[in-house]
Short mmCIF file of C-alpha atoms and ligand atoms in Angstrom, two decimals:
data_model
loop_
_atom_site.label_atom_id
_atom_site.label_comp_id
_atom_site.label_asym_id
_atom_site.label_seq_id
_atom_site.Cartn_x
_atom_site.Cartn_y
_atom_site.Cartn_z
CA MET A 154 40.96 110.07 -4.84
CA SER A 155 40.31 113.17 -6.92
CA ASN A 156 37.68 115.85 -7.18
CA THR A 157 35.24 116.24 -10.08
CA GLN A 158 33.48 119.51 -10.78
CA VAL A 159 30.89 120.71 -13.29
CA ARG A 160 31.73 124.27 -14.40
CA LEU A 161 29.81 126.70 -16.58
CA LYS A 162 31.55 126.78 -19.97
CA GLU A 163 29.24 128.96 -22.04
CA ARG A 164 25.92 130.74 -21.57
CA PRO A 165 23.13 128.81 -23.28
CA VAL A 166 20.54 130.22 -25.65
CA GLY A 167 17.36 128.26 -24.93
CA MET A 168 17.91 124.80 -23.44
CA THR A 169 21.31 123.86 -22.03
CA ASN A 170 23.28 121.07 -23.72
CA ALA A 171 26.62 119.27 -23.31
CA SER A 172 28.57 122.29 -24.60
CA THR A 173 27.14 124.47 -21.79
CA TRP A 174 29.29 122.59 -19.25
CA ASP A 175 32.88 121.54 -18.59
CA ILE A 176 33.35 118.44 -16.47
CA VAL A 177 36.79 118.74 -14.87
CA ASN A 178 38.88 116.44 -12.65
CA GLY A 179 41.36 117.87 -10.15
CA GLU A 180 42.83 117.77 -6.66
CA ILE A 181 40.68 117.58 -3.56
CA PRO A 182 41.04 121.00 -1.90
CA GLU A 183 42.48 121.49 1.63
CA PRO A 184 40.45 123.55 4.12
CA GLY A 185 42.18 126.70 5.42
CA ASP A 186 41.63 128.47 8.76
CA GLY A 187 37.90 128.80 9.52
CA GLU A 188 36.98 126.35 6.75
CA PHE A 189 35.88 122.72 6.42
CA LEU A 190 36.09 120.09 3.67
CA CYS A 191 32.78 118.46 2.77
CA GLU A 192 32.11 115.31 0.78
CA VAL A 193 29.04 116.15 -1.29
CA GLU A 194 26.66 113.17 -1.19
CA TYR A 195 23.64 114.59 -3.03
CA ILE A 196 23.21 117.58 -5.32
CA SER A 197 19.87 119.33 -5.72
CA LEU A 198 18.72 120.03 -9.28
CA ASP A 199 16.39 123.01 -9.25
CA PRO A 200 14.62 124.86 -12.08
CA ALA A 201 16.04 128.15 -10.73
CA MET A 202 19.53 126.99 -11.76
CA ARG A 203 18.55 127.73 -15.36
CA GLY A 204 18.05 131.39 -14.38
CA TRP A 205 21.36 131.54 -12.48
CA ILE A 206 23.36 131.00 -15.70
CA ASN A 207 21.77 133.94 -17.57
CA ASP A 208 23.88 137.08 -17.46
CA VAL A 209 21.10 139.27 -16.07
CA LYS A 210 20.36 141.08 -12.81
CA SER A 211 18.34 138.89 -10.45
CA TYR A 212 17.95 138.15 -6.74
CA ILE A 213 21.37 136.44 -6.83
CA PRO A 214 24.43 137.16 -9.05
CA PRO A 215 24.80 134.94 -12.15
CA VAL A 216 27.27 132.04 -12.07
CA GLY A 217 30.43 133.25 -13.85
CA LEU A 218 31.94 131.50 -16.86
CA GLY A 219 34.48 128.94 -15.64
CA GLN A 220 32.94 128.80 -12.15
CA VAL A 221 31.63 125.65 -10.48
CA MET A 222 27.86 125.50 -11.12
CA ARG A 223 25.94 126.70 -8.08
CA ALA A 224 23.64 124.09 -6.49
CA GLY A 225 22.20 123.07 -3.17
CA THR A 226 23.95 120.08 -1.57
CA VAL A 227 23.94 117.76 1.38
CA GLY A 228 27.09 116.03 2.57
CA THR A 229 29.43 115.11 5.39
CA VAL A 230 32.31 117.07 6.90
CA LEU A 231 35.59 115.19 6.33
CA LYS A 232 38.05 117.69 7.90
CA SER A 233 37.40 120.89 9.76
CA ASN A 234 39.25 124.00 10.91
CA HIS A 235 35.91 125.70 11.53
CA PRO A 236 34.80 126.20 15.15
CA GLU A 237 31.16 125.24 14.47
CA TYR A 238 31.63 122.21 12.23
CA LYS A 239 33.31 118.92 13.13
CA GLU A 240 34.19 115.76 11.25
CA GLY A 241 31.08 113.64 10.62
CA ASP A 242 28.58 116.54 10.73
CA THR A 243 25.85 116.46 8.08
CA VAL A 244 25.80 119.80 6.28
CA VAL A 245 23.14 121.27 4.01
CA GLY A 246 24.47 124.13 1.92
CA THR A 247 25.13 125.61 -1.48
CA LEU A 248 28.41 123.87 -2.24
CA GLY A 249 27.90 123.41 -5.99
CA VAL A 250 28.03 120.62 -8.55
CA GLN A 251 31.19 118.85 -7.35
CA LYS A 252 32.29 115.85 -5.31
CA TYR A 253 34.29 117.69 -2.66
CA ALA A 254 33.99 121.30 -1.56
CA VAL A 255 35.70 123.61 0.92
CA SER A 256 33.42 126.06 2.70
CA ASN A 257 33.66 128.78 5.35
CA GLY A 258 30.10 127.93 6.42
CA ASP A 259 28.34 130.70 4.49
CA PHE A 260 24.89 129.55 3.31
CA CYS A 261 25.32 126.25 5.21
CA TYR A 262 23.63 124.70 8.19
CA LYS A 263 24.14 121.50 10.17
CA THR A 264 21.28 119.07 10.44
CA ASP A 265 20.32 115.92 12.29
CA THR A 266 18.97 113.44 9.72
CA PHE A 267 16.86 111.50 12.26
CA GLY A 268 17.75 108.38 10.27
CA LEU A 269 15.95 109.69 7.18
CA PRO A 270 17.54 109.47 3.70
CA LYS A 271 19.79 112.50 3.22
CA GLU A 272 18.31 113.42 -0.16
CA LYS A 273 15.06 114.39 1.60
CA PHE A 274 16.97 117.35 3.07
CA LEU A 275 17.22 118.78 -0.47
CA GLY A 276 13.50 118.25 -1.11
CA VAL A 277 10.57 118.05 1.29
CA LEU A 278 12.76 118.81 4.34
CA GLY A 279 14.91 121.40 2.56
CA MET A 280 14.64 124.43 0.29
CA PRO A 281 11.67 123.20 -1.86
CA GLY A 282 9.72 122.22 1.27
CA PHE A 283 10.46 125.62 2.84
CA THR A 284 9.33 127.27 -0.41
CA ALA A 285 6.00 125.45 -0.24
CA TYR A 286 5.57 126.26 3.45
CA PHE A 287 6.22 130.02 3.25
CA GLY A 288 4.87 130.53 -0.28
CA LEU A 289 1.53 129.02 0.68
CA LEU A 290 1.07 129.92 4.35
CA ASP A 291 2.65 133.39 4.43
CA ILE A 292 1.61 134.63 1.03
CA THR A 293 -1.93 133.23 0.72
CA ASN A 294 -3.13 132.44 4.30
CA PRO A 295 -5.32 129.46 3.26
CA GLN A 296 -8.59 128.90 5.13
CA GLU A 297 -10.62 125.74 5.68
CA GLY A 298 -13.04 125.04 2.81
CA GLU A 299 -11.22 127.23 0.28
CA THR A 300 -10.29 125.91 -3.17
CA LEU A 301 -6.53 125.79 -3.80
CA VAL A 302 -5.07 125.06 -7.25
CA VAL A 303 -1.39 124.09 -7.55
CA SER A 304 0.58 123.74 -10.79
CA GLY A 305 3.78 121.68 -10.95
CA ALA A 306 1.78 119.48 -8.57
CA ALA A 307 3.92 116.36 -8.93
CA GLY A 308 7.14 118.29 -8.34
CA ALA A 309 9.22 119.04 -5.27
CA VAL A 310 7.43 122.27 -4.32
CA GLY A 311 3.92 121.62 -5.67
CA SER A 312 3.49 118.23 -4.00
CA VAL A 313 4.22 119.79 -0.60
CA VAL A 314 1.99 122.82 -1.26
CA GLY A 315 -0.99 120.58 -1.98
CA GLN A 316 -0.41 118.40 1.07
CA ILE A 317 -0.17 121.46 3.35
CA GLY A 318 -3.37 122.72 1.71
CA LYS A 319 -5.09 119.45 2.66
CA ILE A 320 -3.76 119.72 6.24
CA ARG A 321 -5.31 123.23 6.33
CA GLY A 322 -8.68 121.83 5.18
CA CYS A 323 -8.68 123.16 1.61
CA LYS A 324 -10.07 121.47 -1.47
CA VAL A 325 -6.89 120.94 -3.50
CA ILE A 326 -6.66 120.55 -7.27
CA GLY A 327 -3.29 119.82 -8.88
CA ILE A 328 -2.07 120.37 -12.43
CA ALA A 329 0.67 118.03 -13.70
CA GLY A 330 2.00 116.45 -16.90
CA GLY A 331 0.74 112.97 -17.81
CA PRO A 332 -1.58 110.32 -16.33
CA GLU A 333 1.08 108.64 -14.17
CA LYS A 334 1.93 111.88 -12.37
CA CYS A 335 -1.73 112.86 -11.97
CA LYS A 336 -2.48 109.45 -10.43
CA MET A 337 0.38 109.88 -7.97
CA VAL A 338 -0.78 113.38 -7.02
CA VAL A 339 -4.23 112.07 -6.09
CA GLU A 340 -3.45 108.60 -4.71
CA ASP A 341 -0.14 109.26 -2.94
CA TYR A 342 -0.33 112.95 -2.01
CA GLY A 343 -4.08 113.02 -1.33
CA PHE A 344 -5.09 115.90 -3.65
CA ASP A 345 -8.82 115.91 -4.51
CA ALA A 346 -8.14 115.85 -8.27
CA CYS A 347 -5.36 116.50 -10.77
CA ILE A 348 -5.60 117.95 -14.29
CA ASP A 349 -3.25 116.53 -16.91
CA TYR A 350 -2.14 119.66 -18.77
CA LYS A 351 -0.31 117.62 -21.42
CA ASN A 352 -3.40 115.66 -22.52
CA ASP A 353 -6.46 117.54 -21.27
CA ASP A 354 -7.97 121.01 -21.61
CA VAL A 355 -6.89 122.90 -18.46
CA ARG A 356 -9.66 125.49 -18.74
CA LEU A 357 -12.36 122.78 -18.86
CA GLY A 358 -10.63 120.81 -16.10
CA LEU A 359 -10.69 123.86 -13.82
CA LYS A 360 -14.37 124.42 -14.64
CA GLU A 361 -15.15 120.80 -13.71
CA HIS A 362 -13.06 120.57 -10.52
CA CYS A 363 -13.46 124.15 -9.24
CA PRO A 364 -17.20 124.78 -9.77
CA LYS A 365 -17.14 127.48 -7.05
CA GLY A 366 -14.04 129.15 -8.51
CA ILE A 367 -10.46 129.38 -7.22
CA ASP A 368 -9.62 131.07 -3.92
CA ILE A 369 -5.87 130.42 -4.10
CA TYR A 370 -3.62 129.65 -7.03
CA PHE A 371 -0.03 128.58 -6.28
CA ASP A 372 1.86 129.18 -9.52
CA ASN A 373 4.96 127.16 -10.35
CA VAL A 374 4.72 127.39 -14.12
CA GLY A 375 3.36 130.72 -15.46
CA GLY A 376 2.26 130.90 -19.12
CA ASP A 377 -1.20 129.80 -20.24
CA ILE A 378 -1.89 127.87 -17.01
CA LEU A 379 -1.55 131.09 -14.99
CA ASP A 380 -4.02 132.77 -17.36
CA HIS A 381 -6.55 129.93 -17.02
CA CYS A 382 -6.35 130.13 -13.23
CA LEU A 383 -6.68 133.92 -13.17
CA GLY A 384 -9.79 133.44 -15.32
CA ARG A 385 -11.50 131.48 -12.52
CA LEU A 386 -10.29 133.53 -9.55
CA ASN A 387 -12.83 134.32 -6.84
CA PHE A 388 -13.49 137.57 -4.99
CA LYS A 389 -10.43 138.27 -2.76
CA GLY A 390 -8.55 135.45 -4.49
CA ARG A 391 -4.78 135.15 -3.89
CA VAL A 392 -2.09 134.10 -6.35
CA SER A 393 1.34 133.11 -5.03
CA ILE A 394 3.98 133.59 -7.73
CA CYS A 395 6.58 130.94 -6.95
CA GLY A 396 8.01 130.25 -10.41
CA ALA A 397 7.35 130.24 -14.15
CA ILE A 398 9.13 127.15 -15.42
CA SER A 399 7.25 127.20 -18.74
CA GLY A 400 9.29 130.30 -19.67
CA TYR A 401 12.75 129.48 -18.26
CA ASN A 402 14.20 128.26 -21.58
CA SER A 403 12.32 130.72 -23.76
CA THR A 404 14.52 133.08 -25.77
CA ASP A 405 11.70 135.69 -25.56
CA GLY A 406 11.50 135.56 -21.76
CA PRO A 407 8.45 134.46 -19.75
CA GLN A 408 4.96 135.17 -21.11
CA ALA A 409 3.14 138.00 -19.29
CA PRO A 410 -0.37 137.20 -17.98
CA LYS A 411 -3.16 138.32 -20.27
CA ASN A 412 -5.89 137.86 -17.67
CA TYR A 413 -4.41 140.13 -14.99
CA LEU A 414 -7.50 142.36 -14.84
CA SER A 415 -9.17 139.47 -13.04
CA LEU A 416 -7.25 140.78 -10.00
CA LEU A 417 -8.98 144.14 -10.36
CA ILE A 418 -12.45 142.69 -10.98
CA ASN A 419 -12.12 140.32 -8.00
CA SER A 420 -10.16 142.59 -5.64
CA GLY A 421 -7.54 139.86 -5.74
CA LYS A 422 -3.83 139.93 -5.07
CA MET A 423 -0.86 138.36 -6.76
CA GLU A 424 2.41 138.29 -4.82
CA GLY A 425 5.84 136.90 -5.60
CA PHE A 426 8.41 135.72 -3.09
CA ILE A 427 11.92 134.28 -2.83
CA VAL A 428 12.46 131.56 -0.25
CA PHE A 429 15.95 132.85 0.62
CA ASN A 430 14.31 135.88 2.21
CA TYR A 431 12.83 133.53 4.82
CA ARG A 432 16.27 132.19 5.80
CA ASP A 433 15.82 133.33 9.43
CA ARG A 434 12.68 131.16 9.70
CA TYR A 435 13.97 127.98 7.98
CA MET A 436 14.09 126.07 11.27
CA GLU A 437 10.40 126.83 11.93
CA ALA A 438 9.51 125.28 8.56
CA ALA A 439 11.90 122.33 9.05
CA LYS A 440 10.37 121.51 12.44
CA GLN A 441 6.77 121.67 11.19
CA LEU A 442 7.45 119.74 7.96
CA GLY A 443 9.37 117.09 9.95
CA GLU A 444 6.47 116.72 12.40
CA TRP A 445 3.96 116.32 9.57
CA MET A 446 6.23 113.76 7.94
CA MET A 447 6.64 111.74 11.16
CA ALA A 448 2.86 111.85 11.63
CA GLY A 449 2.37 110.39 8.12
CA LYS A 450 0.65 113.57 6.86
CA LEU A 451 3.40 114.53 4.42
CA LYS A 452 4.84 112.25 1.75
CA SER A 453 7.62 112.76 -0.75
CA LYS A 454 9.36 111.09 -3.65
CA GLU A 455 12.86 111.59 -4.96
CA THR A 456 14.46 110.60 -8.27
CA VAL A 457 18.18 109.99 -7.67
CA ILE A 458 20.47 109.83 -10.72
CA GLU A 459 24.09 108.72 -10.30
CA GLY A 460 27.21 110.27 -11.78
CA LEU A 461 28.40 113.83 -12.37
CA ASP A 462 29.02 112.91 -16.01
CA THR A 463 25.22 112.64 -16.44
CA PHE A 464 24.70 116.23 -15.24
CA PRO A 465 24.03 117.81 -18.70
CA ASP A 466 21.22 115.35 -19.46
CA THR A 467 19.96 114.99 -15.91
CA PHE A 468 19.57 118.76 -15.56
CA ASN A 469 17.24 118.89 -18.57
CA ARG A 470 14.89 116.34 -16.97
CA LEU A 471 13.59 119.29 -14.93
CA PHE A 472 12.13 120.75 -18.11
CA SER A 473 11.04 117.56 -19.90
CA GLY A 474 9.40 116.32 -16.69
CA ASN A 475 11.23 112.98 -16.94
CA LYS A 476 11.41 112.39 -13.17
CA MET A 477 9.13 111.80 -10.20
CA GLY A 478 9.23 114.21 -7.27
CA LYS A 479 12.49 115.88 -6.31
CA LEU A 480 15.36 115.45 -8.80
CA VAL A 481 18.72 114.77 -7.13
CA LEU A 482 22.17 113.89 -8.47
CA LYS A 483 24.52 111.58 -6.59
CA PRO A 484 28.10 112.47 -7.61
N1 LIG B 150 10.26 131.46 -5.38
C1 LIG B 150 11.16 130.66 -4.85
O1 LIG B 150 11.86 130.98 -3.89
C2 LIG B 150 11.30 129.27 -5.42
C3 LIG B 150 12.04 128.28 -4.76
C4 LIG B 150 12.08 127.00 -5.32
C5 LIG B 150 11.44 126.74 -6.52
N2 LIG B 150 10.80 127.75 -7.13
C6 LIG B 150 10.08 127.51 -8.40
O2 LIG B 150 9.05 126.59 -8.14
C7 LIG B 150 8.74 125.87 -9.33
C8 LIG B 150 8.75 124.37 -9.06
O3 LIG B 150 10.05 124.00 -8.63
P1 LIG B 150 10.32 122.49 -8.16
O4 LIG B 150 11.58 122.49 -7.41
O5 LIG B 150 9.10 121.94 -7.55
O6 LIG B 150 10.57 121.78 -9.55
P2 LIG B 150 9.96 120.38 -9.95
O7 LIG B 150 8.49 120.55 -10.03
O8 LIG B 150 10.44 119.35 -9.05
O9 LIG B 150 10.44 120.16 -11.44
C9 LIG B 150 9.92 120.91 -12.45
C10 LIG B 150 8.60 120.35 -13.02
O10 LIG B 150 7.96 121.39 -13.74
C11 LIG B 150 7.12 120.82 -14.71
N3 LIG B 150 7.26 121.55 -15.97
C12 LIG B 150 8.35 121.64 -16.75
N4 LIG B 150 8.10 122.39 -17.82
C13 LIG B 150 6.80 122.77 -17.73
C14 LIG B 150 5.94 123.55 -18.55
N5 LIG B 150 6.37 124.09 -19.69
N6 LIG B 150 4.66 123.73 -18.14
C15 LIG B 150 4.21 123.19 -17.00
N7 LIG B 150 4.98 122.44 -16.17
C16 LIG B 150 6.26 122.24 -16.54
C17 LIG B 150 7.58 119.36 -14.89
O11 LIG B 150 6.58 118.53 -14.33
P3 LIG B 150 5.42 117.90 -15.26
O12 LIG B 150 5.95 116.57 -15.67
O13 LIG B 150 4.26 117.86 -14.37
O14 LIG B 150 5.28 118.82 -16.44
C18 LIG B 150 8.83 119.27 -14.05
O15 LIG B 150 9.00 118.02 -13.48
C19 LIG B 150 9.78 126.30 -10.37
O16 LIG B 150 9.21 127.29 -11.18
C20 LIG B 150 10.89 126.89 -9.52
O17 LIG B 150 11.66 127.83 -10.20
C21 LIG B 150 10.71 128.98 -6.62
#
């Protein structure tokens, strides 16, 4: 048995490609005092990873050249010299794009899987689910009868945002790419409607589906879609800035909103957040999301791709949209 790791080889300009990464085989590491060895069973592929390889100041330091690519993971403890982890424990953490990892427990937590597939703990019952929970409930305080618009609606975060919006009694309109995804958003996740931004006019779609305007916009994508939503914002409207995936591979950086004066005209607010700042409340979100899931009120999909050698191509599926729900790699 040997370890395989994906390391950052060079910083990309625009989209990543095979030369961005080194795929390296080596020894399985031994845990030292206060450490455990984990077999990584699933690796989370997240749009934010594209930002982590830019050499710029952000909420987290960039991944260094030659370092194992940072990523969320779920796996099983194989050996432990750590007082809080024992062999067989399921661990969710940030152990990187590799088959085996040694950890001192930083940025890790143990979880009971309740017999559910482990990959769900990287999606609806993990970081993206927590992002939806705090980014919607804490930032926008949705009320019954309000109109909520969610972009990236077929994705890991957006699909959960819309379903929580429905639980809270909102009218929920999604925005997603292509007829298949829009159908899934309405039929499987229970949104009231979904606008296909790849084939339809988003501005007209919002006019049709939000005749009384938008009370809350949950933004996963930025760019023109953010501008269209700002253009229909209601008095005291709230915009939760979760992400701006449309700009992550742009060499000019993300596009600034042109319609921001809509916030002034409507006494609205736009607020960004980082899920990691809610770390102390993760268990609150996990418990509530788990209860909704057990009650059949929350659904999720995962696309699982096998093989670390596929990482360079699989990673870019986040930006082409060639996946359904949460994208996960099985090493
Ligand atoms: N603030 C935080 O703490 C936090 C935490 C987690 C995630 N996020 C952000 O939340 C957003 C969604 O993340 P996720 O995990 O749910 O990813 P995801 O939706 O599962 O995957 C990304 C999706 O974005 C859509 N997309 C790609 N390029 C696009 C473009 N140019 N315009 C519009 N849509 C595009 C694609 O779906 P379509 O096929 O529908 O185009 C793609 O499948 C990202 O911006 C991410 O960075 C923020």
